């Protein structure tokens, strides 16, 4: 499925209507009601916020990976209260978001009582944007940081073959008098989803995103997808962050490293079967009484030196627009979604 284009005939639907449609798709493809609701809300939120690489474009992938049996849509996450500041979840080969939802109340309770709490999710599939996982904590006055590792497709800086995943990092912090400060970025130069979208649209990529099957730099997304690989963002710096994500999301959680499973031959979409780590901090427990005001002061100073766009500003603009005018989808995309829902 493609991101809405300016040229194709389009239609709009409300957030709730999109959630209901996506929920029907998940229910039709062997997920439990809780899992269907959680994933539908997540995917619709990405589409609403213009995060197209992880919005409805992903639905055929969710369906094929469920149909193939690679991921268990009925999995019931097992939450373990392991220490005063530590929660562990075995996602049981299910998606990561229901595992986070199952652990969320305990995680927040621990973060509020101990000042900091860590959530380690293993045996999970994260196929989505990461900001929906952290943003809600900031709305509750908490600071949250999360990392997820994915499947091997990124060449570490200085190496000649792929090893890391696109390994995103997302951060959220409360801000007085404004939306929370949230960023969410792949540690690769470009997300794998955006390479797929560019390939479908027949677009070239900017230089520095990836290499072809011979390890030569290429701007052709198909050459990256067909035997090539991505590069980390920022050379050795993004590479070091990606390495950190492997350690935190896999080694620390008990999940797989990105390279520890072979996704090439399985019949569904490439969902990762890896791990996720979240760190949640109650800033009220630190010296930071007034943390949200300090966040706002930082933003004010950034604006005063000429900054026009904060991370998250574009998403919030898209969100407001979608809330006012509805979510725009190509008619073809809507027809595909309805077909997946059996309508
Ligand atoms: N589940 C998984 O395994 C994976 C998921 N992903 C997801 O892919 C998505 C896309 O990642 P990626 O392509 O790296 O994201 P982008 O490069 O588009 O954006 C990264 C961050 O930078 C902000 N930003 C972008 N441009 C600017 C600018 N000019 N000035 C200020 N801030 C800016 C964005 O805010 P804004 O959103 O407002 O534009 C966002 O918070 C993420 O949601 C990520 O979680 C990626 C890899 C793996
Ligand atoms: O866009 C990406 O990169 C990924 N998204 C979800 C699954 C793993 C990689």
PDB file of N, CA, C and O in Angstrom, residues 115-166:
ATOM      1  N   UNK A 115      11.047   6.052  41.206  1.00  0.00           N
ATOM      2  CA  UNK A 115      11.645   7.157  40.439  1.00  0.00           C
ATOM      3  C   UNK A 115      12.066   6.730  39.049  1.00  0.00           C
ATOM      4  O   UNK A 115      12.126   7.545  38.139  1.00  0.00           O
ATOM      5  N   UNK A 116      12.342   5.442  38.898  1.00  0.00           N
ATOM      6  CA  UNK A 116      12.745   4.927  37.577  1.00  0.00           C
ATOM      7  C   UNK A 116      12.349   3.459  37.481  1.00  0.00           C
ATOM      8  O   UNK A 116      12.402   2.728  38.477  1.00  0.00           O
ATOM      9  N   UNK A 117      11.921   3.051  36.306  1.00  0.00           N
ATOM     10  CA  UNK A 117      11.600   1.635  36.105  1.00  0.00           C
ATOM     11  C   UNK A 117      11.942   1.236  34.673  1.00  0.00           C
ATOM     12  O   UNK A 117      11.850   2.049  33.750  1.00  0.00           O
ATOM     13  N   UNK A 118      12.357  -0.003  34.551  1.00  0.00           N
ATOM     14  CA  UNK A 118      12.771  -0.542  33.252  1.00  0.00           C
ATOM     15  C   UNK A 118      11.807  -1.656  32.871  1.00  0.00           C
ATOM     16  O   UNK A 118      11.423  -2.472  33.712  1.00  0.00           O
ATOM     17  N   UNK A 119      11.413  -1.659  31.592  1.00  0.00           N
ATOM     18  CA  UNK A 119      10.582  -2.746  31.064  1.00  0.00           C
ATOM     19  C   UNK A 119      11.369  -3.460  29.969  1.00  0.00           C
ATOM     20  O   UNK A 119      11.837  -2.818  29.022  1.00  0.00           O
ATOM     21  N   UNK A 120      11.509  -4.755  30.132  1.00  0.00           N
ATOM     22  CA  UNK A 120      12.236  -5.555  29.140  1.00  0.00           C
ATOM     23  C   UNK A 120      11.265  -6.541  28.497  1.00  0.00           C
ATOM     24  O   UNK A 120      10.727  -7.424  29.171  1.00  0.00           O
ATOM     25  N   UNK A 121      11.026  -6.355  27.196  1.00  0.00           N
ATOM     26  CA  UNK A 121      10.104  -7.240  26.458  1.00  0.00           C
ATOM     27  C   UNK A 121      10.926  -8.140  25.554  1.00  0.00           C
ATOM     28  O   UNK A 121      11.798  -7.660  24.823  1.00  0.00           O
ATOM     29  N   UNK A 122      10.625  -9.439  25.584  1.00  0.00           N
ATOM     30  CA  UNK A 122      11.354 -10.365  24.700  1.00  0.00           C
ATOM     31  C   UNK A 122      10.359 -11.216  23.904  1.00  0.00           C
ATOM     32  O   UNK A 122       9.166 -11.206  24.211  1.00  0.00           O
ATOM     33  N   UNK A 123      10.885 -11.954  22.945  1.00  0.00           N
ATOM     34  CA  UNK A 123      10.043 -12.817  22.084  1.00  0.00           C
ATOM     35  C   UNK A 123       8.899 -12.032  21.458  1.00  0.00           C
ATOM     36  O   UNK A 123       7.734 -12.454  21.498  1.00  0.00           O
ATOM     37  N   UNK A 124       9.229 -10.879  20.911  1.00  0.00           N
ATOM     38  CA  UNK A 124       8.176  -9.985  20.419  1.00  0.00           C
ATOM     39  C   UNK A 124       8.448  -9.553  18.981  1.00  0.00           C
ATOM     40  O   UNK A 124       9.569  -9.659  18.480  1.00  0.00           O
ATOM     41  N   UNK A 125       7.398  -9.070  18.348  1.00  0.00           N
ATOM     42  CA  UNK A 125       7.501  -8.520  16.991  1.00  0.00           C
ATOM     43  C   UNK A 125       7.093  -7.057  17.045  1.00  0.00           C
ATOM     44  O   UNK A 125       5.960  -6.757  17.418  1.00  0.00           O
ATOM     45  N   UNK A 126       7.987  -6.168  16.677  1.00  0.00           N
ATOM     46  CA  UNK A 126       7.649  -4.742  16.617  1.00  0.00           C
ATOM     47  C   UNK A 126       7.706  -4.341  15.159  1.00  0.00           C
ATOM     48  O   UNK A 126       8.761  -4.352  14.542  1.00  0.00           O
ATOM     49  N   UNK A 127       6.539  -3.968  14.642  1.00  0.00           N
ATOM     50  CA  UNK A 127       6.422  -3.729  13.200  1.00  0.00           C
ATOM     51  C   UNK A 127       5.961  -2.292  12.966  1.00  0.00           C
ATOM     52  O   UNK A 127       5.477  -1.953  11.906  1.00  0.00           O
ATOM     53  N   UNK A 128       6.109  -1.452  13.995  1.00  0.00           N
ATOM     54  CA  UNK A 128       5.404  -0.168  14.010  1.00  0.00           C
ATOM     55  C   UNK A 128       6.351   0.983  14.312  1.00  0.00           C
ATOM     56  O   UNK A 128       7.531   0.793  14.593  1.00  0.00           O
ATOM     57  N   UNK A 129       5.783   2.208  14.293  1.00  0.00           N
ATOM     58  CA  UNK A 129       6.514   3.375  14.784  1.00  0.00           C
ATOM     59  C   UNK A 129       6.664   3.244  16.296  1.00  0.00           C
ATOM     60  O   UNK A 129       5.825   2.652  16.980  1.00  0.00           O
ATOM     61  N   UNK A 130       7.728   3.852  16.818  1.00  0.00           N
ATOM     62  CA  UNK A 130       8.024   3.697  18.250  1.00  0.00           C
ATOM     63  C   UNK A 130       7.444   4.831  19.098  1.00  0.00           C
ATOM     64  O   UNK A 130       7.237   4.656  20.294  1.00  0.00           O
ATOM     65  N   UNK A 131       7.177   6.009  18.457  1.00  0.00           N
ATOM     66  CA  UNK A 131       6.694   7.122  19.291  1.00  0.00           C
ATOM     67  C   UNK A 131       5.379   6.816  20.009  1.00  0.00           C
ATOM     68  O   UNK A 131       5.192   7.293  21.145  1.00  0.00           O
ATOM     69  N   UNK A 132       4.436   6.009  19.410  1.00  0.00           N
ATOM     70  CA  UNK A 132       3.204   5.746  20.172  1.00  0.00           C
ATOM     71  C   UNK A 132       3.474   5.003  21.481  1.00  0.00           C
ATOM     72  O   UNK A 132       2.640   5.024  22.385  1.00  0.00           O
ATOM     73  N   UNK A 133       4.632   4.343  21.567  1.00  0.00           N
ATOM     74  CA  UNK A 133       4.956   3.616  22.803  1.00  0.00           C
ATOM     75  C   UNK A 133       5.408   4.562  23.912  1.00  0.00           C
ATOM     76  O   UNK A 133       5.214   4.267  25.092  1.00  0.00           O
ATOM     77  N   UNK A 134       6.066   5.682  23.544  1.00  0.00           N
ATOM     78  CA  UNK A 134       6.616   6.561  24.590  1.00  0.00           C
ATOM     79  C   UNK A 134       5.763   7.797  24.869  1.00  0.00           C
ATOM     80  O   UNK A 134       5.722   8.287  26.004  1.00  0.00           O
ATOM     81  N   UNK A 135       5.086   8.310  23.850  1.00  0.00           N
ATOM     82  CA  UNK A 135       4.356   9.580  24.011  1.00  0.00           C
ATOM     83  C   UNK A 135       3.354   9.562  25.179  1.00  0.00           C
ATOM     84  O   UNK A 135       3.281  10.543  25.945  1.00  0.00           O
ATOM     85  N   UNK A 136       2.572   8.475  25.363  1.00  0.00           N
ATOM     86  CA  UNK A 136       1.591   8.483  26.459  1.00  0.00           C
ATOM     87  C   UNK A 136       2.216   8.688  27.836  1.00  0.00           C
ATOM     88  O   UNK A 136       1.598   9.268  28.725  1.00  0.00           O
ATOM     89  N   UNK A 137       3.451   8.223  28.041  1.00  0.00           N
ATOM     90  CA  UNK A 137       4.096   8.424  29.349  1.00  0.00           C
ATOM     91  C   UNK A 137       4.316   9.915  29.606  1.00  0.00           C
ATOM     92  O   UNK A 137       4.139  10.397  30.723  1.00  0.00           O
ATOM     93  N   UNK A 138       4.710  10.643  28.567  1.00  0.00           N
ATOM     94  CA  UNK A 138       4.966  12.082  28.733  1.00  0.00           C
ATOM     95  C   UNK A 138       3.681  12.822  29.051  1.00  0.00           C
ATOM     96  O   UNK A 138       3.682  13.782  29.828  1.00  0.00           O
ATOM     97  N   UNK A 139       2.552  12.376  28.463  1.00  0.00           N
ATOM     98  CA  UNK A 139       1.265  12.999  28.807  1.00  0.00           C
ATOM     99  C   UNK A 139       0.929  12.773  30.288  1.00  0.00           C
ATOM    100  O   UNK A 139       0.140  13.503  30.864  1.00  0.00           O
ATOM    101  N   UNK A 140       1.536  11.743  30.888  1.00  0.00           N
ATOM    102  CA  UNK A 140       1.319  11.481  32.329  1.00  0.00           C
ATOM    103  C   UNK A 140       2.394  12.128  33.188  1.00  0.00           C
ATOM    104  O   UNK A 140       2.539  11.807  34.368  1.00  0.00           O
ATOM    105  N   UNK A 141       3.249  12.949  32.583  1.00  0.00           N
ATOM    106  CA  UNK A 141       4.279  13.652  33.358  1.00  0.00           C
ATOM    107  C   UNK A 141       5.572  12.862  33.525  1.00  0.00           C
ATOM    108  O   UNK A 141       6.453  13.256  34.288  1.00  0.00           O
ATOM    109  N   UNK A 142       5.703  11.750  32.794  1.00  0.00           N
ATOM    110  CA  UNK A 142       6.898  10.905  32.920  1.00  0.00           C
ATOM    111  C   UNK A 142       7.805  11.061  31.700  1.00  0.00           C
ATOM    112  O   UNK A 142       7.339  11.413  30.607  1.00  0.00           O
ATOM    113  N   UNK A 143       9.087  10.784  31.901  1.00  0.00           N
ATOM    114  CA  UNK A 143      10.050  10.778  30.797  1.00  0.00           C
ATOM    115  C   UNK A 143      10.208   9.320  30.349  1.00  0.00           C
ATOM    116  O   UNK A 143      10.302   8.427  31.201  1.00  0.00           O
ATOM    117  N   UNK A 144      10.219   9.069  29.053  1.00  0.00           N
ATOM    118  CA  UNK A 144      10.342   7.676  28.578  1.00  0.00           C
ATOM    119  C   UNK A 144      11.317   7.578  27.414  1.00  0.00           C
ATOM    120  O   UNK A 144      11.371   8.470  26.556  1.00  0.00           O
ATOM    121  N   UNK A 145      12.083   6.516  27.439  1.00  0.00           N
ATOM    122  CA  UNK A 145      13.042   6.235  26.366  1.00  0.00           C
ATOM    123  C   UNK A 145      12.840   4.787  25.956  1.00  0.00           C
ATOM    124  O   UNK A 145      12.736   3.915  26.827  1.00  0.00           O
ATOM    125  N   UNK A 146      12.765   4.521  24.665  1.00  0.00           N
ATOM    126  CA  UNK A 146      12.585   3.137  24.235  1.00  0.00           C
ATOM    127  C   UNK A 146      13.456   2.810  23.034  1.00  0.00           C
ATOM    128  O   UNK A 146      13.730   3.686  22.203  1.00  0.00           O
ATOM    129  N   UNK A 147      13.879   1.568  22.984  1.00  0.00           N
ATOM    130  CA  UNK A 147      14.644   1.074  21.833  1.00  0.00           C
ATOM    131  C   UNK A 147      14.095  -0.291  21.426  1.00  0.00           C
ATOM    132  O   UNK A 147      13.609  -1.054  22.262  1.00  0.00           O
ATOM    133  N   UNK A 148      14.172  -0.548  20.122  1.00  0.00           N
ATOM    134  CA  UNK A 148      13.720  -1.835  19.558  1.00  0.00           C
ATOM    135  C   UNK A 148      14.770  -2.255  18.544  1.00  0.00           C
ATOM    136  O   UNK A 148      15.239  -1.418  17.768  1.00  0.00           O
ATOM    137  N   UNK A 149      15.124  -3.528  18.530  1.00  0.00           N
ATOM    138  CA  UNK A 149      15.979  -3.958  17.418  1.00  0.00           C
ATOM    139  C   UNK A 149      15.123  -4.686  16.394  1.00  0.00           C
ATOM    140  O   UNK A 149      14.032  -5.183  16.703  1.00  0.00           O
ATOM    141  N   UNK A 150      15.582  -4.680  15.157  1.00  0.00           N
ATOM    142  CA  UNK A 150      14.764  -5.288  14.098  1.00  0.00           C
ATOM    143  C   UNK A 150      15.605  -6.299  13.321  1.00  0.00           C
ATOM    144  O   UNK A 150      16.415  -6.982  13.927  1.00  0.00           O
ATOM    145  N   UNK A 151      15.380  -6.408  12.021  1.00  0.00           N
ATOM    146  CA  UNK A 151      16.064  -7.488  11.308  1.00  0.00           C
ATOM    147  C   UNK A 151      17.312  -6.955  10.597  1.00  0.00           C
ATOM    148  O   UNK A 151      17.369  -5.805  10.177  1.00  0.00           O
ATOM    149  N   UNK A 152      18.293  -7.839  10.428  1.00  0.00           N
ATOM    150  CA  UNK A 152      19.560  -7.451   9.796  1.00  0.00           C
ATOM    151  C   UNK A 152      19.350  -6.818   8.427  1.00  0.00           C
ATOM    152  O   UNK A 152      18.805  -7.464   7.531  1.00  0.00           O
ATOM    153  N   UNK A 153      19.745  -5.560   8.292  1.00  0.00           N
ATOM    154  CA  UNK A 153      19.725  -4.911   6.976  1.00  0.00           C
ATOM    155  C   UNK A 153      20.601  -3.664   6.960  1.00  0.00           C
ATOM    156  O   UNK A 153      20.573  -2.900   6.006  1.00  0.00           O
ATOM    157  N   UNK A 154      21.411  -3.463   8.005  1.00  0.00           N
ATOM    158  CA  UNK A 154      22.248  -2.264   8.095  1.00  0.00           C
ATOM    159  C   UNK A 154      23.710  -2.684   8.283  1.00  0.00           C
ATOM    160  O   UNK A 154      24.035  -3.496   9.165  1.00  0.00           O
ATOM    161  N   UNK A 155      24.590  -2.104   7.457  1.00  0.00           N
ATOM    162  CA  UNK A 155      26.028  -2.402   7.531  1.00  0.00           C
ATOM    163  C   UNK A 155      26.644  -1.531   8.630  1.00  0.00           C
ATOM    164  O   UNK A 155      26.576  -0.301   8.544  1.00  0.00           O
ATOM    165  N   UNK A 156      27.232  -2.123   9.672  1.00  0.00           N
ATOM    166  CA  UNK A 156      27.893  -1.286  10.681  1.00  0.00           C
ATOM    167  C   UNK A 156      28.974  -0.423  10.026  1.00  0.00           C
ATOM    168  O   UNK A 156      29.606  -0.867   9.049  1.00  0.00           O
ATOM    169  N   UNK A 157      29.182   0.781  10.554  1.00  0.00           N
ATOM    170  CA  UNK A 157      30.192   1.671   9.975  1.00  0.00           C
ATOM    171  C   UNK A 157      31.554   0.977   9.988  1.00  0.00           C
ATOM    172  O   UNK A 157      31.980   0.446  11.018  1.00  0.00           O
ATOM    173  N   UNK A 158      32.213   0.947   8.848  1.00  0.00           N
ATOM    174  CA  UNK A 158      33.535   0.322   8.745  1.00  0.00           C
ATOM    175  C   UNK A 158      33.483  -1.150   8.379  1.00  0.00           C
ATOM    176  O   UNK A 158      34.520  -1.770   8.159  1.00  0.00           O
ATOM    177  N   UNK A 159      32.266  -1.731   8.318  1.00  0.00           N
ATOM    178  CA  UNK A 159      32.138  -3.153   7.943  1.00  0.00           C
ATOM    179  C   UNK A 159      31.731  -3.246   6.470  1.00  0.00           C
ATOM    180  O   UNK A 159      31.512  -2.225   5.810  1.00  0.00           O
ATOM    181  N   UNK A 160      31.643  -4.474   5.966  1.00  0.00           N
ATOM    182  CA  UNK A 160      31.224  -4.584   4.569  1.00  0.00           C
ATOM    183  C   UNK A 160      30.000  -5.468   4.344  1.00  0.00           C
ATOM    184  O   UNK A 160      29.594  -5.676   3.212  1.00  0.00           O
ATOM    185  N   UNK A 161      29.403  -5.949   5.443  1.00  0.00           N
ATOM    186  CA  UNK A 161      28.160  -6.713   5.283  1.00  0.00           C
ATOM    187  C   UNK A 161      27.167  -6.298   6.368  1.00  0.00           C
ATOM    188  O   UNK A 161      27.576  -5.882   7.456  1.00  0.00           O
ATOM    189  N   UNK A 162      25.857  -6.452   6.089  1.00  0.00           N
ATOM    190  CA  UNK A 162      24.875  -6.019   7.092  1.00  0.00           C
ATOM    191  C   UNK A 162      24.857  -6.895   8.337  1.00  0.00           C
ATOM    192  O   UNK A 162      25.136  -8.093   8.269  1.00  0.00           O
ATOM    193  N   UNK A 163      24.531  -6.297   9.460  1.00  0.00           N
ATOM    194  CA  UNK A 163      24.449  -7.019  10.729  1.00  0.00           C
ATOM    195  C   UNK A 163      23.334  -6.449  11.620  1.00  0.00           C
ATOM    196  O   UNK A 163      22.533  -7.189  12.179  1.00  0.00           O
ATOM    197  N   UNK A 164      23.294  -5.111  11.729  1.00  0.00           N
ATOM    198  CA  UNK A 164      22.314  -4.469  12.609  1.00  0.00           C
ATOM    199  C   UNK A 164      20.944  -4.390  11.931  1.00  0.00           C
ATOM    200  O   UNK A 164      20.843  -4.478  10.704  1.00  0.00           O
ATOM    201  N   UNK A 165      19.919  -4.129  12.767  1.00  0.00           N
ATOM    202  CA  UNK A 165      18.611  -3.743  12.227  1.00  0.00           C
ATOM    203  C   UNK A 165      18.571  -2.233  12.046  1.00  0.00           C
ATOM    204  O   UNK A 165      19.555  -1.532  12.303  1.00  0.00           O
ATOM    205  N   UNK A 166      17.408  -1.740  11.654  1.00  0.00           N
ATOM    206  CA  UNK A 166      17.248  -0.284  11.524  1.00  0.00           C
ATOM    207  C   UNK A 166      17.022   0.355  12.897  1.00  0.00           C
ATOM    208  O   UNK A 166      16.967   1.590  13.011  1.00  0.00           O
TER     209      UNK A 166
END
